[in-house]
Structures are given as C-alpha cells and as structure tokens.
XYZ file of C-alpha atoms in Angstrom:
357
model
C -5.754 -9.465 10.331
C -7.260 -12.821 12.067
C -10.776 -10.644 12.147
C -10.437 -9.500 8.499
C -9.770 -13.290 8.025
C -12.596 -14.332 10.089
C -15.129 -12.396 7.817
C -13.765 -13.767 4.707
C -13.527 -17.022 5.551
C -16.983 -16.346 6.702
C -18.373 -14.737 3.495
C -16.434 -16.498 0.655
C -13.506 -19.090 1.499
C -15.389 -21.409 3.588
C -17.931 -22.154 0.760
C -14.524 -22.037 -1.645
C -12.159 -24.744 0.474
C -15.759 -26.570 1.241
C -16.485 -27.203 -2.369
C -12.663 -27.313 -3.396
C -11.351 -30.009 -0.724
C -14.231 -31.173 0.891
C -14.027 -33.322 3.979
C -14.773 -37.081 2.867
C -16.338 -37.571 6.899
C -19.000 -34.229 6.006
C -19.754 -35.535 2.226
C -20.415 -38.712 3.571
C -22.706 -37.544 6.382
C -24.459 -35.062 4.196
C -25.280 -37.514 1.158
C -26.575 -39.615 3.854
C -30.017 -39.982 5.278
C -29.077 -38.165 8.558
C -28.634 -35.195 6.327
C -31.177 -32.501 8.158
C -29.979 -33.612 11.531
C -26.150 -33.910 10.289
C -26.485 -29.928 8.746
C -27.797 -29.338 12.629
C -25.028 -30.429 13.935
C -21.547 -29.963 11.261
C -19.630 -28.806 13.989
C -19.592 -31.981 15.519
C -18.035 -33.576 12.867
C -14.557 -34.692 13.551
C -11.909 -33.104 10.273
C -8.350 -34.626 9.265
C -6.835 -31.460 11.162
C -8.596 -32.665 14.527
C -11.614 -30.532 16.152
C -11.712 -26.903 15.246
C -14.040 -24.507 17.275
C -14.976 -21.044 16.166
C -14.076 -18.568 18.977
C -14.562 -14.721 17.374
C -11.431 -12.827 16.620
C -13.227 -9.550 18.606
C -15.624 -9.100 21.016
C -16.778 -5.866 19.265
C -17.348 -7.659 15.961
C -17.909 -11.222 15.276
C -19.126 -13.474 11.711
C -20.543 -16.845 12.799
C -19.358 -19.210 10.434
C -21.731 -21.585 8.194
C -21.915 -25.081 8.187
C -19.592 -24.644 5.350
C -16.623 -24.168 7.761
C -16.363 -27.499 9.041
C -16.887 -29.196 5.468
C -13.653 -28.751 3.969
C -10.573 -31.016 4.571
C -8.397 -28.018 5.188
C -9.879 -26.604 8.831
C -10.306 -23.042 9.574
C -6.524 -22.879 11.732
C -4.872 -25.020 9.384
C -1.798 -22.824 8.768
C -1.812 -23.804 4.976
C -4.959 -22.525 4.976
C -4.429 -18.893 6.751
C -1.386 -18.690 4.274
C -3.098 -19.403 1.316
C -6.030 -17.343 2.093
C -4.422 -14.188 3.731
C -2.113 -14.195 0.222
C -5.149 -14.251 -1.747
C -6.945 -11.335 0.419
C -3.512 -9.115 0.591
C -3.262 -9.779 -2.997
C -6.808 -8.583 -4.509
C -7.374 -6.316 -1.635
C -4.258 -4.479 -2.607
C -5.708 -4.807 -6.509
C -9.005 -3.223 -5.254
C -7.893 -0.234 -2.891
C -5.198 0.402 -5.731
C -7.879 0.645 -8.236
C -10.575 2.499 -6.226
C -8.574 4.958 -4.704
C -6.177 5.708 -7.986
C -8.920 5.942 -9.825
C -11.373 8.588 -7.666
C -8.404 10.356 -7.517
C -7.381 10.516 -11.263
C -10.941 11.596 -11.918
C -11.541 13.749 -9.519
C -8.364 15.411 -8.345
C -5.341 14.719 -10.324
C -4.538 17.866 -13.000
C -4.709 16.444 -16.587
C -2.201 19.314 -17.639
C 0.449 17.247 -16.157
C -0.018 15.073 -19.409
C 1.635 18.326 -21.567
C 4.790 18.532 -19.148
C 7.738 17.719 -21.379
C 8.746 14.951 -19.164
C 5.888 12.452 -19.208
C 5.795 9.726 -20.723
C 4.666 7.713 -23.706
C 1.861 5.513 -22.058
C 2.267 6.373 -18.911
C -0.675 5.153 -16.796
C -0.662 1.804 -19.005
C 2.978 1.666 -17.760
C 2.010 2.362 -14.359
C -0.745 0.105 -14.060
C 1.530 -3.438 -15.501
C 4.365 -2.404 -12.995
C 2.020 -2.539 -10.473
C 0.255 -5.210 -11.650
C 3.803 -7.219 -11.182
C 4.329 -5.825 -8.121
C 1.427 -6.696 -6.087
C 1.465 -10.643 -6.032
C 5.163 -10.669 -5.168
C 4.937 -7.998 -2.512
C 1.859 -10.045 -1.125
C 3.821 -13.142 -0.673
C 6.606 -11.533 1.036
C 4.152 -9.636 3.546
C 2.033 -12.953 4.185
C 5.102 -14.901 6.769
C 3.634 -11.258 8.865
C 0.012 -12.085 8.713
C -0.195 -15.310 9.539
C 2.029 -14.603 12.472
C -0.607 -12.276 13.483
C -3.410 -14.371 13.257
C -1.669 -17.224 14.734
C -1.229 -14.635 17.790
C 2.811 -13.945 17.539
C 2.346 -10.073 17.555
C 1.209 -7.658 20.316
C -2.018 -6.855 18.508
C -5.222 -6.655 21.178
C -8.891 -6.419 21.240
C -9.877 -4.684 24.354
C -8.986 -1.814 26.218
C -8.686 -4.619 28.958
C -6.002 -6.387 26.747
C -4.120 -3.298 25.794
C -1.856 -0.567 27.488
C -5.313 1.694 28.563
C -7.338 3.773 26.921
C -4.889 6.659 27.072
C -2.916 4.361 24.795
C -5.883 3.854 22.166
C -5.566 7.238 21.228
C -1.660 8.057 20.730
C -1.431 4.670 19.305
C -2.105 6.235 15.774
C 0.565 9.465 16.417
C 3.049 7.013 17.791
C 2.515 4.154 14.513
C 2.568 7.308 12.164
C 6.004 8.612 13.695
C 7.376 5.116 14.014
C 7.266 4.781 10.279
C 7.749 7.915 8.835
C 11.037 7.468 10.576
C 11.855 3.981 9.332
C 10.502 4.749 5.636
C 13.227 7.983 5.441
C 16.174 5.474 6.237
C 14.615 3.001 4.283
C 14.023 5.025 1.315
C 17.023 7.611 1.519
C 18.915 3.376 1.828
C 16.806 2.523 -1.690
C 19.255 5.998 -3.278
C 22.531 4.203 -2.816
C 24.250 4.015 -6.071
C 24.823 0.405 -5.128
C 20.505 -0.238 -4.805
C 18.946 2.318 -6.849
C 19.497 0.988 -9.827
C 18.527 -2.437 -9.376
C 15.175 -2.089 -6.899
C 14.401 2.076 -6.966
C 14.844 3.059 -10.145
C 11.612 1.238 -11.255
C 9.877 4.134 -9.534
C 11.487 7.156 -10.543
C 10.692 6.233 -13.930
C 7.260 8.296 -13.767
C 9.112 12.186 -13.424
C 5.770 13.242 -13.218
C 3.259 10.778 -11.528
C -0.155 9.882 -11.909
C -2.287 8.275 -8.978
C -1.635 5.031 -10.548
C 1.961 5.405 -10.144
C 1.417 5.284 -6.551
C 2.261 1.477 -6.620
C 4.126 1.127 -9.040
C 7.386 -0.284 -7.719
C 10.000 -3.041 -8.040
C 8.298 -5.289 -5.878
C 10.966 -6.160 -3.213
C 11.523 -1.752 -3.279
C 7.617 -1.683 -2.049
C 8.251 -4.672 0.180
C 11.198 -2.917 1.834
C 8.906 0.387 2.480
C 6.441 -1.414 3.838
C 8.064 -3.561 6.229
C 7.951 -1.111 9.422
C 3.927 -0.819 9.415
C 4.195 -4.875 9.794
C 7.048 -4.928 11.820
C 5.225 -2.424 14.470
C 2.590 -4.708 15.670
C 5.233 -7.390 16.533
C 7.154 -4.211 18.330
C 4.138 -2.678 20.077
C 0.866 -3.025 21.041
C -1.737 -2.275 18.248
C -5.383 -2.033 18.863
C -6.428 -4.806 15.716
C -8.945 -2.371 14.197
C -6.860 0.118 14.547
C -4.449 -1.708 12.169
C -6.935 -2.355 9.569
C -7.815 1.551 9.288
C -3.975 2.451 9.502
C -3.284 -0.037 6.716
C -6.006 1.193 4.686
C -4.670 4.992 5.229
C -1.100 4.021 4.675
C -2.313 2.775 0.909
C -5.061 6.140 0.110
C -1.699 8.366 1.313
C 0.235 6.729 -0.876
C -2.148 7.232 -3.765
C -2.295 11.145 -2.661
C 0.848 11.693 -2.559
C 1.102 10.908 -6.378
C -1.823 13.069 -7.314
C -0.258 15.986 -8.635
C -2.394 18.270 -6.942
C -0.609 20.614 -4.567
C -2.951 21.664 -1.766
C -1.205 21.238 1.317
C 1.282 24.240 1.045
C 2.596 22.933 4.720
C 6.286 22.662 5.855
C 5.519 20.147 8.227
C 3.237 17.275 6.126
C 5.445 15.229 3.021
C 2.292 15.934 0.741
C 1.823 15.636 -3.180
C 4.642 19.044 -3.351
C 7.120 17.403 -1.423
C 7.270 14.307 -3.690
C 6.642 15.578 -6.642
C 9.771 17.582 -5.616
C 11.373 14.232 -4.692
C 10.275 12.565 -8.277
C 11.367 15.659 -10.326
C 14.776 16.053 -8.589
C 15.790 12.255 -6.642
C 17.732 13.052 -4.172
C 15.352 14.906 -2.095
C 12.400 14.791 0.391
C 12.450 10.915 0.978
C 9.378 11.205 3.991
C 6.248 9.456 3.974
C 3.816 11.911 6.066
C 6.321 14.537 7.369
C 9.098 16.769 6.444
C 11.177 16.309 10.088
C 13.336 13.867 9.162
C 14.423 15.289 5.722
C 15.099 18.650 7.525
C 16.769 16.594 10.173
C 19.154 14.444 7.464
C 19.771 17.467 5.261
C 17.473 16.282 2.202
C 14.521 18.712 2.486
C 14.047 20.812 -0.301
C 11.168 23.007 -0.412
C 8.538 22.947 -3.141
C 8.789 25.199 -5.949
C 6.423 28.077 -5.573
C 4.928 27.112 -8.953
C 3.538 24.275 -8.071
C 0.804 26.074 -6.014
C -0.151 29.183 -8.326
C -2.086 27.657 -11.203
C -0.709 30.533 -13.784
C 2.910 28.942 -13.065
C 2.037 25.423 -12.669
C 1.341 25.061 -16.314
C 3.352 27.570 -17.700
C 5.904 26.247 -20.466
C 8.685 28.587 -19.011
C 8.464 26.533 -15.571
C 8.162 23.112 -17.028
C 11.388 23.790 -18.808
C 13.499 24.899 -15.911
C 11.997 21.916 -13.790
C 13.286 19.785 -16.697
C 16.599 20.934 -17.398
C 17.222 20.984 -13.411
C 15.960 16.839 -13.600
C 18.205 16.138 -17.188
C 21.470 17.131 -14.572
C 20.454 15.420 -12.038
C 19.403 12.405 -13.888
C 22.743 12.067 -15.209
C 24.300 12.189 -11.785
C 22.188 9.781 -10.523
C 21.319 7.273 -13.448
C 24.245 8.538 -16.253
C 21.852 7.873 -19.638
C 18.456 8.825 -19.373
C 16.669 5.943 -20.855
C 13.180 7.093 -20.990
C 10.833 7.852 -24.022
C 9.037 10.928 -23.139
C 5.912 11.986 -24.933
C 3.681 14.808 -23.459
C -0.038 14.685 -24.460
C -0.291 17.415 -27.581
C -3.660 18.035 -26.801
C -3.071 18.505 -23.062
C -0.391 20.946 -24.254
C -2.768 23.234 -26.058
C -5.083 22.948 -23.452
C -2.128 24.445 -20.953
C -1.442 27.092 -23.047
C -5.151 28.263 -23.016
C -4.965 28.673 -19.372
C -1.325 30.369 -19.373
C-alpha cells in the first residue's frame, strides 16, 4: 500500500493537508518576498514533525512529490496522517471498484430473469446497495491498523526480486496467496454458520436468496471484515511482491462481484464460481469456498450445482424455481426458524421468463 499511498498523496492529499493544515514556517516563507527562491527550495523547510525526505516506495514506479508535500503541518510519515489517508483511500476505493465492477457486470452479464424468481426481493438492489453502503466505512477502519503497518514497513512485503525469495517465488506467489485464503475464508465462513454467529453478523448476507452483483458487498460489516482478514494477514505471514498485492486485492474484490452475478458459465468442479454460491445462497449450509471447491469436498459441504442452472430452458422455468424454493423455505427454517423476508419477483421479468420457457 505505501506506493498506492505515495501516488495519492502525490496527486490529491498533499494539495488537501497543504491547504487544510498548512505549515505556519511554509505560509510564512511563501507570503514572503523570498517566495520564487523559497518554492525552489520547500524541501528545505524544517515542519513541526522534524525533516521528512521523499525516498520512492518502488524502484519500478515512483511520483515525485510537489512542493505541496512539505507545506502542510501534518508531514508525509506522520502516522496520523497515513491513517487518516489510507482510511479515506480504502474507503472510496472500495466505493469505486464496488460500483464499477457491480455495475459492468449487472449490465452486461447478470440475467434480468432472476428478477421473476419467486424468491427475490422487494427492492432488492436498493437494499443491496445501503447495506453496503454501511458496510464499507466500518470495514475500512477495521482494515486500516493493516495498512499502515504496511507502509510503516511491519509486513514482509518487497520491491525487488533482490528483496524477495527469487524470481521462482514471483510467480507461485499468486497460487500460494490464492490457496492460503481460500483455505482460511472456508473456516472462516463455514465459523460465520454457527447458530451462535449467524444470526447476529451472517445473516445480513443471506438475505439476497438470489443475488445481484451489488449484493456482492453487501455484508454486516465486521462478517466482511472477518472474510477479509487472511488476504491482510498474508503479507505480515509471507513475503508479497507489493504490486503483486495491489492486483491480488483488486481481483479478490471483481471475484467477489462474479461470484454474485447469476450467470453460470464455469460448469467446473474444481473453481467456487457464480453455481457454487448461488447453490450456497439458495440452500446455506453449503459450498462456503471463495475460488475452489477442495475444501468443501474436503469438510463434507460441497454440493453440486443444480443442472438447471446451466441449460437456459431450465434456468427460468417456473417448475425449477419452485422446487429451488420449497428446498430453501425447509432449510430456512432450520437455519433461521421464521423467514422474515418480503419477497416480490419483478411481474414483468416474470412474463418475460415465460416467453423464453
């Protein structure tokens, strides 16, 4: 994270904290008559915090700062700072990859007959989109205490192949952190079903029987907190290549988005795609996996997807939607007792089903 810091501090939060909490030594100096010479040499000029110097967080990509770095009160390395400003990024970069990647995939992949199946619900995406919209800020501070100790160089994370394991290790470095946490997120999750947690941190989730991409998110916050802790606590375990984490992270948020698309293309019984949790959203108690299927046919809890879900004449067919949904009124009162939410398919979505049937 320190280079994804570096840029933004770069690009926006210098300029921000510089006009925000400006050094009284650099507004001084630059409402003086040294001003030309004084913007020539900013760096020179001695902050609260004592003398910060930029060195690059990468040797394969840098951002030189402005003079606008060394004009606020609150230096660069200041940890108050780092905090502040890594919340803020985790925060509305979360908002913005949510939005983006939800959204390409609602319009371009996600099957608009799921709004006729008997078990969606009244304002769905709305619904989606405020639990989400709660989520994200508390989830952000919670992951923050990580970042910072990444930037602040706590963690194992390296630049160069000269820093890291070898280059043999730049490539298995993405099997190994995919394995890692597709093994942590099964305990973590198949943990979240415990009739002592569910109710109070998972069942927040399973309200959407049949997702939309913009369910994807759309979790108790401390429940998406707890599933994401291994891909932060892997860098502190492990080496990780630092750009290597950025793309990872990025991934780990576009899976979860596909996973929730309703579209059933990968008919695999190794990957944990959009079948397997739909399966896991219709009927609980199954197919708790992030990327793979090992660990559910390991622990007993895979259950293969229906074959509906991949022939189109069957997918929509009212016949199938009402065996899927008596199957998930049983198991919904195992798991929950009442049922406590107001379902109201899409009329016109339902018509539209039929046509195809």
């Amino acid at each position: 994270m320190d280079v994804v810091l570096e840029a933004f501090d770069a690009y926006l939060f210098d300029y921000v904290y510089a006009f925000l909490l400006p050094s009284p030594v650099a507004t001084k100096l630059t409402h003086g008559a040294d001003f030309n010479a004084t913007l020539n040499n900013i760096a020179d000029i001695p902050s609260p915090q004592g003398s910060w110097q930029f060195e690059p967080a990468s040797e394969y990509l840098s951002f030189p700062p402005s003079k606008y770095a060394w004009m606020s009160r609150w230096a660069r390395d200041d940890v108050m700072r780092q905090t502040t400003t890594l919340f803020l990024i985790t925060w509305l970069f979360g908002i913005v990859i949510y939005f983006v990647f939800a959204s390409l995939s609602y319009v371009f992949v996600f099957d608009k007959a799921t709004f006729a199946h008997p078990k969606y619900l009244k304002n769905q995406i709305p619904l989606e989109i405020a639990q989400t919209m709660r989520a994200l800020p508390v989830m952000a501070v919670f992951t923050v205490p990580f970042f910072v100790a990444e930037v602040r160089g706590y963690s194992k994370m390296y630049d160069t192949t000269v820093e890291g394991p070898g280059m043999w290790y730049n490539i298995i470095q993405f099997p190994f952190f995919i394995m890692f946490t597709d093994f942590c997120i099964y305990w973590i999750h198949r943990w979240l079903h415990h009739p002592m947690i569910y109710k109070h941190l998972h069942k927040p989730h399973h309200k959407w029987i049949m997702p939309s991409p913009y369910a994807s998110h759309a979790f108790h916050p401390l429940d998406g907190y707890a599933q994401s802790l291994p891909y932060h606590v892997f860098p502190f375990l492990f080496p990780l290549q630092k750009f290597a984490y950025v793309i990872l992270f990025t991934f780990v948020n576009i899976w979860t988005v596909l996973i929730h698309d309703g579209e059933y293309i990968a008919e695999s019984p190794i990957i944990n795609g959009a079948a397997c949790h739909t399966m896991h959203h219709l009927y609980f108690n199954y197919n708790y996996g992030q990327y793979t299927t090992l660990w559910d046919r390991l622990g007993g809890s895979y259950r293969k997807p229906n074959d509906e879900l991949f022939r189109k004449e069957l997918k929509m067919a009212q016949s199938e939607w009402d065996k899927q949904s008596k199957e998930m009124e049983r198991i919904v009162k195992e798991v929950e007792g009442e049922d406590d939410r107001s379902y109201d398919p899409d009329p016109t979505a339902k018509m539209q089903a039929k046509k195809v049937q």
